[in-house]
Coordinates of C-alpha atoms in Angstrom, one line a residue:
X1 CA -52.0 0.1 -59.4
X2 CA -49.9 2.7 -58.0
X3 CA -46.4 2.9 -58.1
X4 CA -45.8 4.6 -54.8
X5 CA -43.3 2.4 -52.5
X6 CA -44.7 3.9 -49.4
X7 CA -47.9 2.9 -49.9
X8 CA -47.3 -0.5 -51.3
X9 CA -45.9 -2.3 -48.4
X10 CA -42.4 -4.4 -48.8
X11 CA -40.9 -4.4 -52.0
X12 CA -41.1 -7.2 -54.6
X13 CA -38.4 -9.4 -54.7
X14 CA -35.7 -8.1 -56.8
X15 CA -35.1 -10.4 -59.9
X16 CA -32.2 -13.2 -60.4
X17 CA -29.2 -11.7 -62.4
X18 CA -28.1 -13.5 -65.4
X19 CA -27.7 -17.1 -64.7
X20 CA -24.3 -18.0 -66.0
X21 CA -23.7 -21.1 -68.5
X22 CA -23.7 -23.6 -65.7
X23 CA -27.4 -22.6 -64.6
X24 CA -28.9 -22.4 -67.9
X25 CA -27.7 -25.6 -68.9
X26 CA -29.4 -27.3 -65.4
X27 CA -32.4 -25.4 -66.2
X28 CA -31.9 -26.7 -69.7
X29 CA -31.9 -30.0 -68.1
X30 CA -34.6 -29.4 -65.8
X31 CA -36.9 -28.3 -68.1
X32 CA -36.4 -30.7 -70.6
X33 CA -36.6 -33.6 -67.9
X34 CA -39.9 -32.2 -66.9
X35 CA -41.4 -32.0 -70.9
X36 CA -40.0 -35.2 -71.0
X37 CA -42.5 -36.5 -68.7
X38 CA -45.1 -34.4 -70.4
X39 CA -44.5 -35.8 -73.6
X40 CA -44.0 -39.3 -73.0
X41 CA -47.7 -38.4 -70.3
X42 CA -49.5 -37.3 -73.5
X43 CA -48.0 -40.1 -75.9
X44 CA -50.0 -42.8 -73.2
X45 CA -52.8 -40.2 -73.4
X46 CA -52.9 -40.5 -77.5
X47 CA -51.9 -43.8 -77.2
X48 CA -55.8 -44.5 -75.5
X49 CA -57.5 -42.1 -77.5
X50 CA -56.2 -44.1 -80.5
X51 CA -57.3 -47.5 -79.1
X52 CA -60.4 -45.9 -78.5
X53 CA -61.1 -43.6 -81.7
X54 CA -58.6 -45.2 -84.1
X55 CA -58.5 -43.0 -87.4
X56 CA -62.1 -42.8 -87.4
X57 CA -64.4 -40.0 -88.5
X58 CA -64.9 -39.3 -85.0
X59 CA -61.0 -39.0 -84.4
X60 CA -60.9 -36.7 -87.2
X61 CA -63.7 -34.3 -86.1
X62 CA -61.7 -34.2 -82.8
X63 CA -58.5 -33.3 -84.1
X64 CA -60.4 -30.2 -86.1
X65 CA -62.4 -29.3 -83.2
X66 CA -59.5 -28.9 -80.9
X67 CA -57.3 -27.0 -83.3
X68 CA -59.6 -24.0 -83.4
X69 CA -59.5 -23.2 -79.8
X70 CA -55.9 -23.8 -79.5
X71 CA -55.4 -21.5 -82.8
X72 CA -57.4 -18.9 -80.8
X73 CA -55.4 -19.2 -77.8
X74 CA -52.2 -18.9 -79.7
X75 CA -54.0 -16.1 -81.9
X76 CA -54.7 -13.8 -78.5
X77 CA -53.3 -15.4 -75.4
X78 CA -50.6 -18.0 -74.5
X79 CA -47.1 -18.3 -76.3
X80 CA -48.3 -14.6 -78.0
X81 CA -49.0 -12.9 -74.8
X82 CA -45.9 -14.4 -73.3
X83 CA -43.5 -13.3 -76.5
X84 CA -44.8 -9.6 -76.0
X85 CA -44.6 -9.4 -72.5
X86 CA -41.6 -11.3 -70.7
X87 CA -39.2 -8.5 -72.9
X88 CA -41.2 -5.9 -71.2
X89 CA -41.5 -7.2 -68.1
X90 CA -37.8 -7.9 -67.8
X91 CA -37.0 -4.6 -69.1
X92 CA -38.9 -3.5 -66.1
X93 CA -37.3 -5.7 -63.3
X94 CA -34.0 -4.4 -65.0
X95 CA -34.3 -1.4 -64.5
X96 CA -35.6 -2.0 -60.8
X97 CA -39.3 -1.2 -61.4
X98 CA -40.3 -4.2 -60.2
X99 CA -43.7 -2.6 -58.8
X100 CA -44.6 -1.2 -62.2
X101 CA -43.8 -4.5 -64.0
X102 CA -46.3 -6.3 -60.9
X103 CA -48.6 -3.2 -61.7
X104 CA -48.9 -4.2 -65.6
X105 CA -48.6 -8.0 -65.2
X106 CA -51.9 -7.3 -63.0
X107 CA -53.7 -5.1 -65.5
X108 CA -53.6 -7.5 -68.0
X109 CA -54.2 -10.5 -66.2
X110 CA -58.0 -8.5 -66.2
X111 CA -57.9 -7.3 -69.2
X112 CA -57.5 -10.8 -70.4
X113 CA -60.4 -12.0 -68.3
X114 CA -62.7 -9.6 -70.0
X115 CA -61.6 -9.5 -73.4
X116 CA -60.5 -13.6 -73.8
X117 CA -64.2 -14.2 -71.7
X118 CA -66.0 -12.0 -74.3
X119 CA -64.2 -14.1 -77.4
X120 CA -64.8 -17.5 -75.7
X121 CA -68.5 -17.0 -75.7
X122 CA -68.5 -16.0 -79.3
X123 CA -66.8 -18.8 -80.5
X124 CA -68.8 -21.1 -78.6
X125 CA -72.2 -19.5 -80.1
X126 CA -70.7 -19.4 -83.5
X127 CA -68.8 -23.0 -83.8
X128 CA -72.0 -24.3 -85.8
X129 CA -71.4 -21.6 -88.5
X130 CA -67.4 -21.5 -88.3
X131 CA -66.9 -25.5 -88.1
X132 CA -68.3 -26.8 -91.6
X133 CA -65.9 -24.6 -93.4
X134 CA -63.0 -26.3 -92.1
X135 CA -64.4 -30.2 -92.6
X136 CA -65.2 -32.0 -95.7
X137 CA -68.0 -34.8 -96.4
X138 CA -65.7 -37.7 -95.2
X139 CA -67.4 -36.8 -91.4
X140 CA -70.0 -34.8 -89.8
X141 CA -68.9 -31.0 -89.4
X142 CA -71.4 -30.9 -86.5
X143 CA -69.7 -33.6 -84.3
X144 CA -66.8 -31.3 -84.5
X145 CA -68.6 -28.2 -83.9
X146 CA -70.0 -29.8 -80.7
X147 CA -66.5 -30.5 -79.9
X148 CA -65.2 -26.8 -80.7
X149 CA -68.2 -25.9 -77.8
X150 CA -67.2 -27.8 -75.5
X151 CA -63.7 -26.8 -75.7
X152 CA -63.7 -23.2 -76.5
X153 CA -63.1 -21.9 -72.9
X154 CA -59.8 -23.1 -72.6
X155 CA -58.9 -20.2 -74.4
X156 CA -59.7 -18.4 -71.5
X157 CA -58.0 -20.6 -69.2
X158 CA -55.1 -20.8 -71.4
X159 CA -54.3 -17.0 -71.6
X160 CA -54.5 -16.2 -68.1
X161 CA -52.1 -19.6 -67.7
X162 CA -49.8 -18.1 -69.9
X163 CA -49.3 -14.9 -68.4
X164 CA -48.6 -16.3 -64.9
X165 CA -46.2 -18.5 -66.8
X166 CA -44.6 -15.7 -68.1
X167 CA -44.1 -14.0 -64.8
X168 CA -42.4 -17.3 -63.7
X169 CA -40.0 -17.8 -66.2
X170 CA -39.0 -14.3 -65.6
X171 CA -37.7 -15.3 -62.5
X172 CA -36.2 -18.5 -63.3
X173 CA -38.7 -20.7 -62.7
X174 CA -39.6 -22.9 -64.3
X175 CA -39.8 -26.6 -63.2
X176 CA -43.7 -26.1 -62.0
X177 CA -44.7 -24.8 -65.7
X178 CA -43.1 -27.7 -67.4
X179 CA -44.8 -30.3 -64.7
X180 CA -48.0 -28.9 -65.1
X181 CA -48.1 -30.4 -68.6
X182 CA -47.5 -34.1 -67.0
X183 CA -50.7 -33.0 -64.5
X184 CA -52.8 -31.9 -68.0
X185 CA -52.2 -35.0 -69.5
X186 CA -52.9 -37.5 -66.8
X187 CA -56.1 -35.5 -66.0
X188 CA -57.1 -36.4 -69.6
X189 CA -56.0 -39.9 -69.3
X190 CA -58.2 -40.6 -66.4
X191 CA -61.3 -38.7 -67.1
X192 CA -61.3 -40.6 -71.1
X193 CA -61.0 -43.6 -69.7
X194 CA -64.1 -43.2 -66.8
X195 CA -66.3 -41.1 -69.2
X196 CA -65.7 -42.6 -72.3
X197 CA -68.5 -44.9 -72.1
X198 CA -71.2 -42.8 -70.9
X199 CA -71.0 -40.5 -74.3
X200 CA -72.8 -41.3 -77.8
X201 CA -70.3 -41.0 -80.7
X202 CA -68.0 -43.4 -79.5
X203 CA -67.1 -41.5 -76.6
X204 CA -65.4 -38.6 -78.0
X205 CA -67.6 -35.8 -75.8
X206 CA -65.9 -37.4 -73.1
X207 CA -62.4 -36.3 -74.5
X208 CA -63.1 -33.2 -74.8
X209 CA -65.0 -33.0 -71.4
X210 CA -61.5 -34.1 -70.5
X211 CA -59.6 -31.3 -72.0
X212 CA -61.8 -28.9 -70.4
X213 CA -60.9 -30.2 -67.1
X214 CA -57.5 -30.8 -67.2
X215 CA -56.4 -27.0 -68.8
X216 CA -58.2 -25.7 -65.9
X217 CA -56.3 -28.1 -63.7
X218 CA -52.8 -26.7 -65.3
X219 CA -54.2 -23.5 -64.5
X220 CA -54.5 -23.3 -60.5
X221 CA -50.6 -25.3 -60.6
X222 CA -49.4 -22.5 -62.2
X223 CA -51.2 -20.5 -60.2
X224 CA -49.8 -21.7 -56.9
X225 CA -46.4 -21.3 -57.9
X226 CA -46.7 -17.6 -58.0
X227 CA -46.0 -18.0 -53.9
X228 CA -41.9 -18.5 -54.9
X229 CA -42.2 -15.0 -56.0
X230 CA -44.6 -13.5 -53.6
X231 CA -46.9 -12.3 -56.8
X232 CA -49.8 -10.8 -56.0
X233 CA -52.3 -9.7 -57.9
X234 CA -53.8 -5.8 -57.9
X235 CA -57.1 -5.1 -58.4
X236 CA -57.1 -1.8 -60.7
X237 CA -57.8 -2.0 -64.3
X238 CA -55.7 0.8 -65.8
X239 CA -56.6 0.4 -70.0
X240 CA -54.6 3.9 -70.9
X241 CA -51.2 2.7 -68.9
X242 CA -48.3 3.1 -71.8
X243 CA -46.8 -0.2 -70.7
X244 CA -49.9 -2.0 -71.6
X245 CA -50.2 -0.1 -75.0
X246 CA -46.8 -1.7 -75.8
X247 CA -47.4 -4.7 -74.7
X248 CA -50.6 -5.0 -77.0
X249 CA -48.1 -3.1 -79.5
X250 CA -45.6 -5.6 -79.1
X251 CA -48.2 -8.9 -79.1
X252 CA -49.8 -7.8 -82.9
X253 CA -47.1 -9.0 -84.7
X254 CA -46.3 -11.9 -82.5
X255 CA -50.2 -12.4 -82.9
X256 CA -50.2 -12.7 -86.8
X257 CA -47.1 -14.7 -86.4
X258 CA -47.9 -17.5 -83.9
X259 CA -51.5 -17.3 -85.7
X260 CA -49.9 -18.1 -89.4
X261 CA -47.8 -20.9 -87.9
X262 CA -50.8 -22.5 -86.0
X263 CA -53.1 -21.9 -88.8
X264 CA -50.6 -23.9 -90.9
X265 CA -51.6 -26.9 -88.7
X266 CA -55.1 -26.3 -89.1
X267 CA -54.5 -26.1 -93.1
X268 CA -52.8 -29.5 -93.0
X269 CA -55.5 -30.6 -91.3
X270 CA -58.9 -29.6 -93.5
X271 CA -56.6 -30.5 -97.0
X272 CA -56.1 -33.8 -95.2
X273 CA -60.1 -34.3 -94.9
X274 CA -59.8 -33.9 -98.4
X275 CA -57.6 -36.7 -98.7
X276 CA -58.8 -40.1 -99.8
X277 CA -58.2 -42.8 -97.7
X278 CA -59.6 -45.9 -96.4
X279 CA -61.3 -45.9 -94.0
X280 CA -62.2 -42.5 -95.4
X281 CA -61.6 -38.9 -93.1
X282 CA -58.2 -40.6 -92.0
X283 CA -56.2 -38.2 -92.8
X284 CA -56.5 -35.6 -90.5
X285 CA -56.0 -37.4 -87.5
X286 CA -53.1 -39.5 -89.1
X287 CA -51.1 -36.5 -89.5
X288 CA -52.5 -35.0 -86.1
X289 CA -51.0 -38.7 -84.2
X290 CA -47.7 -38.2 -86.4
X291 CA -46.8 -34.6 -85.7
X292 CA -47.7 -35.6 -82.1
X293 CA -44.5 -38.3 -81.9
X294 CA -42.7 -35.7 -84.0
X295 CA -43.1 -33.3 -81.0
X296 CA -41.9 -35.6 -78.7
X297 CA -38.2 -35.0 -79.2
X298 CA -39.0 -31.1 -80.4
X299 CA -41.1 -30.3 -76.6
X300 CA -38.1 -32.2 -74.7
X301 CA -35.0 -30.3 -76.5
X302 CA -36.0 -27.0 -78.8
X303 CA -38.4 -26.3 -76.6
X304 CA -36.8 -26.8 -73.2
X305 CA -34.0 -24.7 -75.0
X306 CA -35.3 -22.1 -76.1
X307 CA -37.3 -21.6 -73.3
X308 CA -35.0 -21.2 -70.9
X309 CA -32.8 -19.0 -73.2
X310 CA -35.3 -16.6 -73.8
X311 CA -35.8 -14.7 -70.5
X312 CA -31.7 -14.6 -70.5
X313 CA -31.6 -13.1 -74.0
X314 CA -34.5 -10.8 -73.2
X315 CA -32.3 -9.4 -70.5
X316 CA -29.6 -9.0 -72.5
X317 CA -31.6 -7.6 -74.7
X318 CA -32.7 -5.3 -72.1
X319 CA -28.8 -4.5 -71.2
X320 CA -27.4 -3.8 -74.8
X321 CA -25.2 -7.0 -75.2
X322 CA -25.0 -8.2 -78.4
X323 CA -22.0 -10.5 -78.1
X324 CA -23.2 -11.6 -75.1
X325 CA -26.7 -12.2 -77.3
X326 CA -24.4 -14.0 -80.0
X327 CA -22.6 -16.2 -78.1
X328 CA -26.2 -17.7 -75.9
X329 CA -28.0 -17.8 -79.8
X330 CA -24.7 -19.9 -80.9
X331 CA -24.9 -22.4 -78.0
X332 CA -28.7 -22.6 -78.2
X333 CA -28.4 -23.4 -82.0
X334 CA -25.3 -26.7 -81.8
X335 CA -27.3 -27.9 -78.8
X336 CA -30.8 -27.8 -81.0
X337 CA -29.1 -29.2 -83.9
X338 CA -26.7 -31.6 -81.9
X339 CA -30.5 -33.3 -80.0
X340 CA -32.7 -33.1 -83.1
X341 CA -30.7 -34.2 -85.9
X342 CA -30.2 -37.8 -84.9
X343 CA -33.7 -37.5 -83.6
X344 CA -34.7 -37.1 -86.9
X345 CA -32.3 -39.5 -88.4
X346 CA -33.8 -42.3 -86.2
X347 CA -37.8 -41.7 -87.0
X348 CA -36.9 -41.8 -90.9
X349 CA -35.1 -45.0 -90.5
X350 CA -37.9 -46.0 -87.3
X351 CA -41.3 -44.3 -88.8
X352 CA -43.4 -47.7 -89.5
X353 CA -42.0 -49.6 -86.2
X354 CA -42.4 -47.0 -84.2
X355 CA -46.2 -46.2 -85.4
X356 CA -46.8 -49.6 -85.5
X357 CA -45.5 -50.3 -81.9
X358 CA -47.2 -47.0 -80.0
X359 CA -50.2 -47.1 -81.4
X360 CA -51.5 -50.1 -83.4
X361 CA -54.1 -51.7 -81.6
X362 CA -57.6 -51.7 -81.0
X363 CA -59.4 -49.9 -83.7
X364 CA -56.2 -48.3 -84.9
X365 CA -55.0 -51.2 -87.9
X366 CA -52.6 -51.8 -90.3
X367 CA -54.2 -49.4 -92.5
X368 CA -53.9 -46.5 -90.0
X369 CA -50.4 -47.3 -89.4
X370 CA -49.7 -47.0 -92.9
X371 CA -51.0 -43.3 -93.3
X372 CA -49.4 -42.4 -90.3
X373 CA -46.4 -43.7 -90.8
X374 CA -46.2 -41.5 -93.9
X375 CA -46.6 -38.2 -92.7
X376 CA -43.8 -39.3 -89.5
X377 CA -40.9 -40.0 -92.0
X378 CA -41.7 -36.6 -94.0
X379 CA -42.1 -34.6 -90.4
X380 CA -38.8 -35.9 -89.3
X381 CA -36.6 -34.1 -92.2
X382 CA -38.3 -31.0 -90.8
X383 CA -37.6 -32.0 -87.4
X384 CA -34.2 -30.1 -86.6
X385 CA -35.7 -26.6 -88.7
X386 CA -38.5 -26.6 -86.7
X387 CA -36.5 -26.5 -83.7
X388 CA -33.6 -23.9 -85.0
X389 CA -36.5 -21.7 -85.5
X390 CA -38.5 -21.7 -83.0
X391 CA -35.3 -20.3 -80.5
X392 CA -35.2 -17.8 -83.8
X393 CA -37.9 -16.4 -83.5
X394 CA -38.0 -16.1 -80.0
X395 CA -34.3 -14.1 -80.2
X396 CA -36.7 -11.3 -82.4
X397 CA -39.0 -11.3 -79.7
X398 CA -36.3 -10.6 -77.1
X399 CA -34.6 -7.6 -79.4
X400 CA -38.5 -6.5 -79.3
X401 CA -38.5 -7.0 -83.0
X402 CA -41.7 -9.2 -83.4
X403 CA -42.5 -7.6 -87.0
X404 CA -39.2 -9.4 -88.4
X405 CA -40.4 -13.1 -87.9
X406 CA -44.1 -12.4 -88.7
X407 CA -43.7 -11.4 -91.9
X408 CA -41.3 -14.5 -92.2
X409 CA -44.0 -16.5 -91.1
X410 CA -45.8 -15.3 -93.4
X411 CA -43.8 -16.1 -96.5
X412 CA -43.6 -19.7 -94.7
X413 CA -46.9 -20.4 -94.8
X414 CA -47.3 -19.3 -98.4
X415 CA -44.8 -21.8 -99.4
X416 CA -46.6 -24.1 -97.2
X417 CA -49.8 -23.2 -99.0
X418 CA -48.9 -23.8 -102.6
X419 CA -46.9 -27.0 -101.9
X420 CA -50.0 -28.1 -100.3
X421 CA -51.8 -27.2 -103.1
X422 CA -50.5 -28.9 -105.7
X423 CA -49.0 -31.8 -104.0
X424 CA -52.0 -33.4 -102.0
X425 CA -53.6 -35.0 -104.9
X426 CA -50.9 -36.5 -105.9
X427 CA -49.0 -37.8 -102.9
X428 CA -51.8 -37.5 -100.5
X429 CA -50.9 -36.9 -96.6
X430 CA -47.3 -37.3 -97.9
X431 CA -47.3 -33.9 -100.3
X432 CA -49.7 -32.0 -96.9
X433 CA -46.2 -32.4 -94.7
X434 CA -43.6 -32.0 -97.5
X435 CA -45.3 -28.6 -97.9
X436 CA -44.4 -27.9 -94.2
X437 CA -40.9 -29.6 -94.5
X438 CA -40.0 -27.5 -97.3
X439 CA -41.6 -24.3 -95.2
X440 CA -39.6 -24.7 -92.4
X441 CA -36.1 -25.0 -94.1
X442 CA -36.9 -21.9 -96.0
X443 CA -38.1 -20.1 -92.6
X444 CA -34.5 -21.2 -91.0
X445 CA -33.0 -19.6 -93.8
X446 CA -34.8 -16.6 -93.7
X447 CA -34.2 -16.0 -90.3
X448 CA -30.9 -16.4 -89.8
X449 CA -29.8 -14.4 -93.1
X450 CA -32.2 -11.5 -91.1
X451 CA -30.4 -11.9 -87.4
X452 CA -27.1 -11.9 -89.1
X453 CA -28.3 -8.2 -90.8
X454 CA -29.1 -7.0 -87.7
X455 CA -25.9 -8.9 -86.0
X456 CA -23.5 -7.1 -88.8
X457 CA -22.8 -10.1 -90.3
X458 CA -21.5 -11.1 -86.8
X459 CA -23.6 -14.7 -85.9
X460 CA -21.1 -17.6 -84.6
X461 CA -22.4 -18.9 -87.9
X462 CA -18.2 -20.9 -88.8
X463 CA -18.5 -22.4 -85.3
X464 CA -22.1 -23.9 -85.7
X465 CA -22.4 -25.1 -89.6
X466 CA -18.8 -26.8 -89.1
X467 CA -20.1 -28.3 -85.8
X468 CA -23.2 -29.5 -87.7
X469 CA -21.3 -31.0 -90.3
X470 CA -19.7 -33.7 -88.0
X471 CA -23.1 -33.9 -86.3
X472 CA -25.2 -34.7 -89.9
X473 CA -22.6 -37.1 -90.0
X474 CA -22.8 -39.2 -86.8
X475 CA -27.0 -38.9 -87.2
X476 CA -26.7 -40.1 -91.1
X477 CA -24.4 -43.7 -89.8
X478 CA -27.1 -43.4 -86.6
X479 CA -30.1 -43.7 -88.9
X480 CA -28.7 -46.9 -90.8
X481 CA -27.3 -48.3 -87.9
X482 CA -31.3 -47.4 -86.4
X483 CA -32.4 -49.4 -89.5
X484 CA -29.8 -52.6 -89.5
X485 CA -30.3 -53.7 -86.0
X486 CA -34.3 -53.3 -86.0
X487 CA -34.4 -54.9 -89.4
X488 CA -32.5 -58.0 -87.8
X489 CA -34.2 -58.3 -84.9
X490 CA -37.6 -57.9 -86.5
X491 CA -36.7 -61.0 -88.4
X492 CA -35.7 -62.9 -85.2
X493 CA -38.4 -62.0 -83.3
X494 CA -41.2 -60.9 -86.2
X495 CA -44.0 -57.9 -85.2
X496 CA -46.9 -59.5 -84.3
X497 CA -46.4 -59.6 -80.4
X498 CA -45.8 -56.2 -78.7
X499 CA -43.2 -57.4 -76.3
X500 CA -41.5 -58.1 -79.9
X501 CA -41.5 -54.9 -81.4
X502 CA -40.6 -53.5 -77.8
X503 CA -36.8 -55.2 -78.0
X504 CA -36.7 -54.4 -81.7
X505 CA -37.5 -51.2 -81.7
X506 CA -35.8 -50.5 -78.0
X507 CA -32.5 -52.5 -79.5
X508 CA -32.1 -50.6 -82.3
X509 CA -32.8 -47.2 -80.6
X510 CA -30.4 -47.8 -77.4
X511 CA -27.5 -49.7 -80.2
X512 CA -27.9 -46.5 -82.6
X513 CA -28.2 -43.9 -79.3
X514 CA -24.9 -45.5 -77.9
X515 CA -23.5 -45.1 -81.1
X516 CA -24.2 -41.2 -81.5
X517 CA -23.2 -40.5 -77.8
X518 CA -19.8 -42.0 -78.4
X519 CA -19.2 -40.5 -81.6
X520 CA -19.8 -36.5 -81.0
X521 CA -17.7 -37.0 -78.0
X522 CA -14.7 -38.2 -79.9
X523 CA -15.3 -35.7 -82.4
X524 CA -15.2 -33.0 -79.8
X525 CA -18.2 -31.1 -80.0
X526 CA -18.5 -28.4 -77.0
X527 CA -21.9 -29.2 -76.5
X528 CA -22.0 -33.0 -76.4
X529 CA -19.1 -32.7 -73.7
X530 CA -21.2 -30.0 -72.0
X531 CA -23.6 -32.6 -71.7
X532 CA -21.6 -35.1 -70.7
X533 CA -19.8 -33.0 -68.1
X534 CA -23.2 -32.3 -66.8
X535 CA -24.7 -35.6 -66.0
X536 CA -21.1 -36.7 -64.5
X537 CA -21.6 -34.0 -62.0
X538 CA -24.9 -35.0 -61.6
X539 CA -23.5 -38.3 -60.5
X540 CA -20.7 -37.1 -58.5
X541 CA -17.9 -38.4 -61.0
X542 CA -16.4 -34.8 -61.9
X543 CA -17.3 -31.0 -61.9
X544 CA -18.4 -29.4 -64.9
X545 CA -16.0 -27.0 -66.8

C-alpha cells in the first residue's frame, strides 16, 4: 500500500492522546462490565453443556479437542498477533504515520489469511494422527479428533479477529470487542440446545458445530466496528515491508510465550486423563469446568485491566516515559490485587457450594462436584498471580521486550511440569493445579524482580506490597466471614433445593462482599476510593477526584 498522501484520499483519523486516569478507569469499567456479561454468558453456556455432557468421556474428549485449536490460535494468531503489533502500530500513529500503520495492519490481515488458512487445513487432515497422543484409554481419542476437525478453523477466524481487535483498542475502543464475547457465547448456547439432539455421541458434534458458528459470528461484530475508525482495508500484499519483518520479529517470542502458557492447560488436561476417577476420564473436564469459574473474576478484573492499560503503556512506551510507565504499572497492580484477592478468598471458603450450586444437575452428580470442587479451591490461591501477571507480561510487550517474559514462561511451565509430575499420582486433579499454583507465584516473582532491573530498582513496589498487606487482610476475615454465614444458612435451609443454595451461597457472598467494600475504604486504599468515587459519579452523588 503506498504511503503517498496525495494519492490516498483523506487522511486517517489521527489517534486519541493519552487518556488521563479518569478515562482509563471508565474504560476499566466499561470493559470489565462488558466481560462481565461474557463471563457470566459462558457460565450459563457451561452450565448446559454440563447438564448435558456431565464429566463424561464425551465431556472430556471435548475439552481436549477444543484446546488444540485454541493453543494454535494463541501459538500464531490472536493475543500473540495482538502483543507484537498494537506496540508497533501505536509507535506508528505516534509518530503521525498513521497511513503506514493502515498500510501494515492491511498486509497482515492477508498474510494471515494465507498462512493461518494453510495451517487450518493441516491440522484438520492431521487431527487423527495428532489427537491420540494427547488422550489416554479412559475415552476414545477419535471422538476428540472428530472434534479437533470440526473446530480447527476458528483458528483462522480467530487471528484475523484478533488483528481487527488490535486496531480497535489502539483507538480506544473497546466496548464492541468485549460484547462480542456475550454474542459468542449465546450463539453457542442456542445452537447446543437446538442441535444437540440430532448428533450421535450424546450430542457433543453439535457443540462444536456451535463453536464454529459462534467465533465466526464474533468475527463480522468486530468487523463492523472498524466504521468508528474509518479502517479500510488495502488490497496489496507487501511480504518484504520492514514493518512487517518486526512485527513477525516481535510476535516469535510472544509466540513461544503465549504457546508455553496455553500448552500448560493442555498439559493439565492429558495428565488429568491419566487420573483415576469414577466415573473414569473425569478429570480433564473437571478441571476444564473449574478453571472456567476461576476465570470468571480473572476475565472481568485482570483482564479488563490490563487490557485497557496496555495500549496506554505502549504509547508511553512509544514516548520514552518511564515514570509515567511506573506510576500506570503501580495502579494496574493494587487494583488487580485489591479485585482478585478477596475473589480468591471467597472460592477457597465457597469451592464445593459454589460447584455444587452452578452446575450440579442432570448428569453432572455428587461425584463430579467432588473433583471439581478440588481443582476450584487449589485455582483460587493462584487467582490473584495469575492476574499480576498477565498485566506483567503485557508491560514487556509494550517496552517491545517480548524475549524477557518468554523465557519466564518458560521456567513457569517447567515448574509446572515437574510438580505435575510427581504430584498427580498422589493427590490426583489436586497435585495437576498445585503445579500451576506454585507456577504462577514463581512467574510473579520473576517478573517483577526483571521490570524492576530494567526500572533501576524504581517500581512503586513500598506503595503496592503495603497496600496489599491491608488488602490480604480484609480478604483473609472475608473468606471466614464467606464460610460462617453459608455454613449457617446451609443448616437452616440444607442443599438439596436450588432456590436453597441460591440464598446460601448469595447470603454469604453479598454479607462477606459488604464486608470487604467497607473495610478497604476505611483503610484508605487509593484504589478502593477510586472505585467508589467512580460509581458515585456514575450515580450523580459526587465528582470523581
Amino acid at each position: 500500500m503506498s504511503t503517498d498522501t496525495a494519492a490516498e484520499g483523506p487522511s486517517p483519523p489521527a489517534p486519541p492522546p493519552a487518556p488521563p486516569r479518569r478515562r482509563i478507569a471508565l474504560n476499566t469499567a466499561i470493559f470489565a462490565l462488558a466481560t462481565a456479561f461474557s463471563r457470566v454468558a459462558g457460565l450459563i453456556r457451561e452450565v448446559v453443556a454440563a447438564g448435558y455432557f456431565g464429566t463424561s468421556k464425551y465431556g472430556s474428549a471435548f475439552t481436549v479437542a477444543s484446546q488444540i485449536p485454541n493453543l494454535m490460535a494463541n501459538l500464531f494468531a490472536q493475543a500473540a498477533l495482538s502483543a507484537a503489533f498494537v506496540p508497533v502500530f501505536s509507535d506508528l500513529l505516534q509518530q503521525g504515520q498513521r497511513r503506514k500503520a493502515f498500510a501494515l495492519a492491511s498486509t497482515l490481515f492477508w498474510i494471515i489469511l494465507i498462512g493461518l488458512g494453510a495451517l487450518t487445513a493441516v491440522g484438520i487432515l492431521a487431527s487423527g494422527l495428532i489427537l491420540p497422543l494427547f488422550t489416554g484409554a479412559n475415552f476414545d481419542g477419535g471422538v476428540a479428533a472428530t472434534l479437533t476437525q470440526i473446530m480447527f478453523p476458528v483458528v483462522l477466524v480467530l487471528g484475523l479477529t484478533g488483528l481487527l481487535v488490535g486496531i480497535l483498542q489502539t483507538y480506544d475502543e473497546f466496548t464492541v470487542a468485549a460484547l462480542a464475547p456475550v454474542a459468542w457465547n449465546l450463539v453457542i448456547l442456542v445452537l447446543l440446545v437446538v442441535l444437540h439432539s440430532h448428533f450421535g455421541h450424546d450430542g457433543i458434534n453439535a457443540y462444536a458445530i456451535a463453536w464454529l458458528v459462534a467465533t465466526v459470528v464474533q468475527g463480522l461484530l468486530v468487523g463492523s466496528a472498524l466504521r468508528r475508525i474509518d479502517f479500510r482495508l488495502g488490497w496489496k500484499l507487501d511480504w518484504r515491508d520492514p514493518l512487517v519483518r518486526r512485527v513477525f520479529a516481535l510476535m516469535l517470542p510472544v509466540t513461544l510465550g503465549l504457546g508455553i502458557v496455553n500448552l500448560d492447560a493442555l498439559i493439565n488436561s492429558s495428565f488429568g486423563a491419566l487420573v483415576n476417577t469414577h466415573p473414569a476420564g473425569a478429570g480433564p473436564r473437571a478441571i476444564q469446568l473449574a478453571f472456567l469459574i476461576y476465570m470468571l473474576p480473572q476475565g472481568v478484573f485482570s483482564v479488563a485491566v490490563s487490557t485497557v492499560l496496555f495500549p496506554t503503556l505502549s504509547r508511553q512506551a512509544a514516548r520514552r516515559a518511564p515514570a509515567e510507565m511506573r506510576t500506570t504499572l503501580g495502579v494496574g497492580m493494587r487494583q488487580i490485587t485489591l479485585l482478585l484477592v478477596p475473589a480468591a478468598a471467597g472460592m477457597i471458603a465457597l469451592a464445593t457450594p459454589i460447584v455444587r450450586l452452578v452446575f450440579q444437575h442432570g448428569q453432572f452428580g455428587p461425584a463430579s462436584t467432588h473433583y471439581t470442587s478440588i481443582a476450584l479451591f487449589w485455582f483460587a490461591w493462584s487467582l490473584p498471580f495469575a492476574g499480576l501477571n498477565l498485566l506483567l507480561t503485557r508491560t514487556f510487550f509494550a517496552l517491545q521486550r517480548p524475549w524477557i517474559p518468554t523465557k519466564l514462561a518458560a521456567i513457569n511451565m517447567a515448574v509446572d511440569i515437574v510438580l505435575s509430575i510427581g504430584l498427580y499420582k498422589p493427590l490426583g486433579i489436586a497435585g495437576l493445579v498445585i503445579g500451576t499454583a506454585v507456577a504462577n507465584v514463581v512467574m510473579t516473582g520473576l517478573q517483577i524482580r526483571r521490570l524492576r532491573t530494567g526500572f533501576n530498582g524504581r517500581l512503586d513496589l513500598d506503595q503496592t506490597v503495603m497496600i496489599a498487606v491491608r488488602i490480604l487482610l480484609a480478604a483473609a476475615i472475608t473468606g471466614v466471614i464467606a464460610w460462617v454465614v453459608h455454613r449457617l444458612a446451609d443448616s437452616v435451609l440444607g442443599h438439596g433445593s436450588v432456590p436453597g443454595q441460591v440464598v446460601a451461597v448469595g447470603l454469604a457472598v453479598a454479607v462477606a462482599g459488604a464486608f470487604y467494600a467497607r473495610a478497604v475504604t476505611v483503610m484508605r486504599i487509593p484504589e478502593a476510593r477510586q472505585i467508589q468515587d467512580l460509581v458515585l459519579a456514575r450515580l450523580g452523588r459526587a465528582q470523581p477526584r
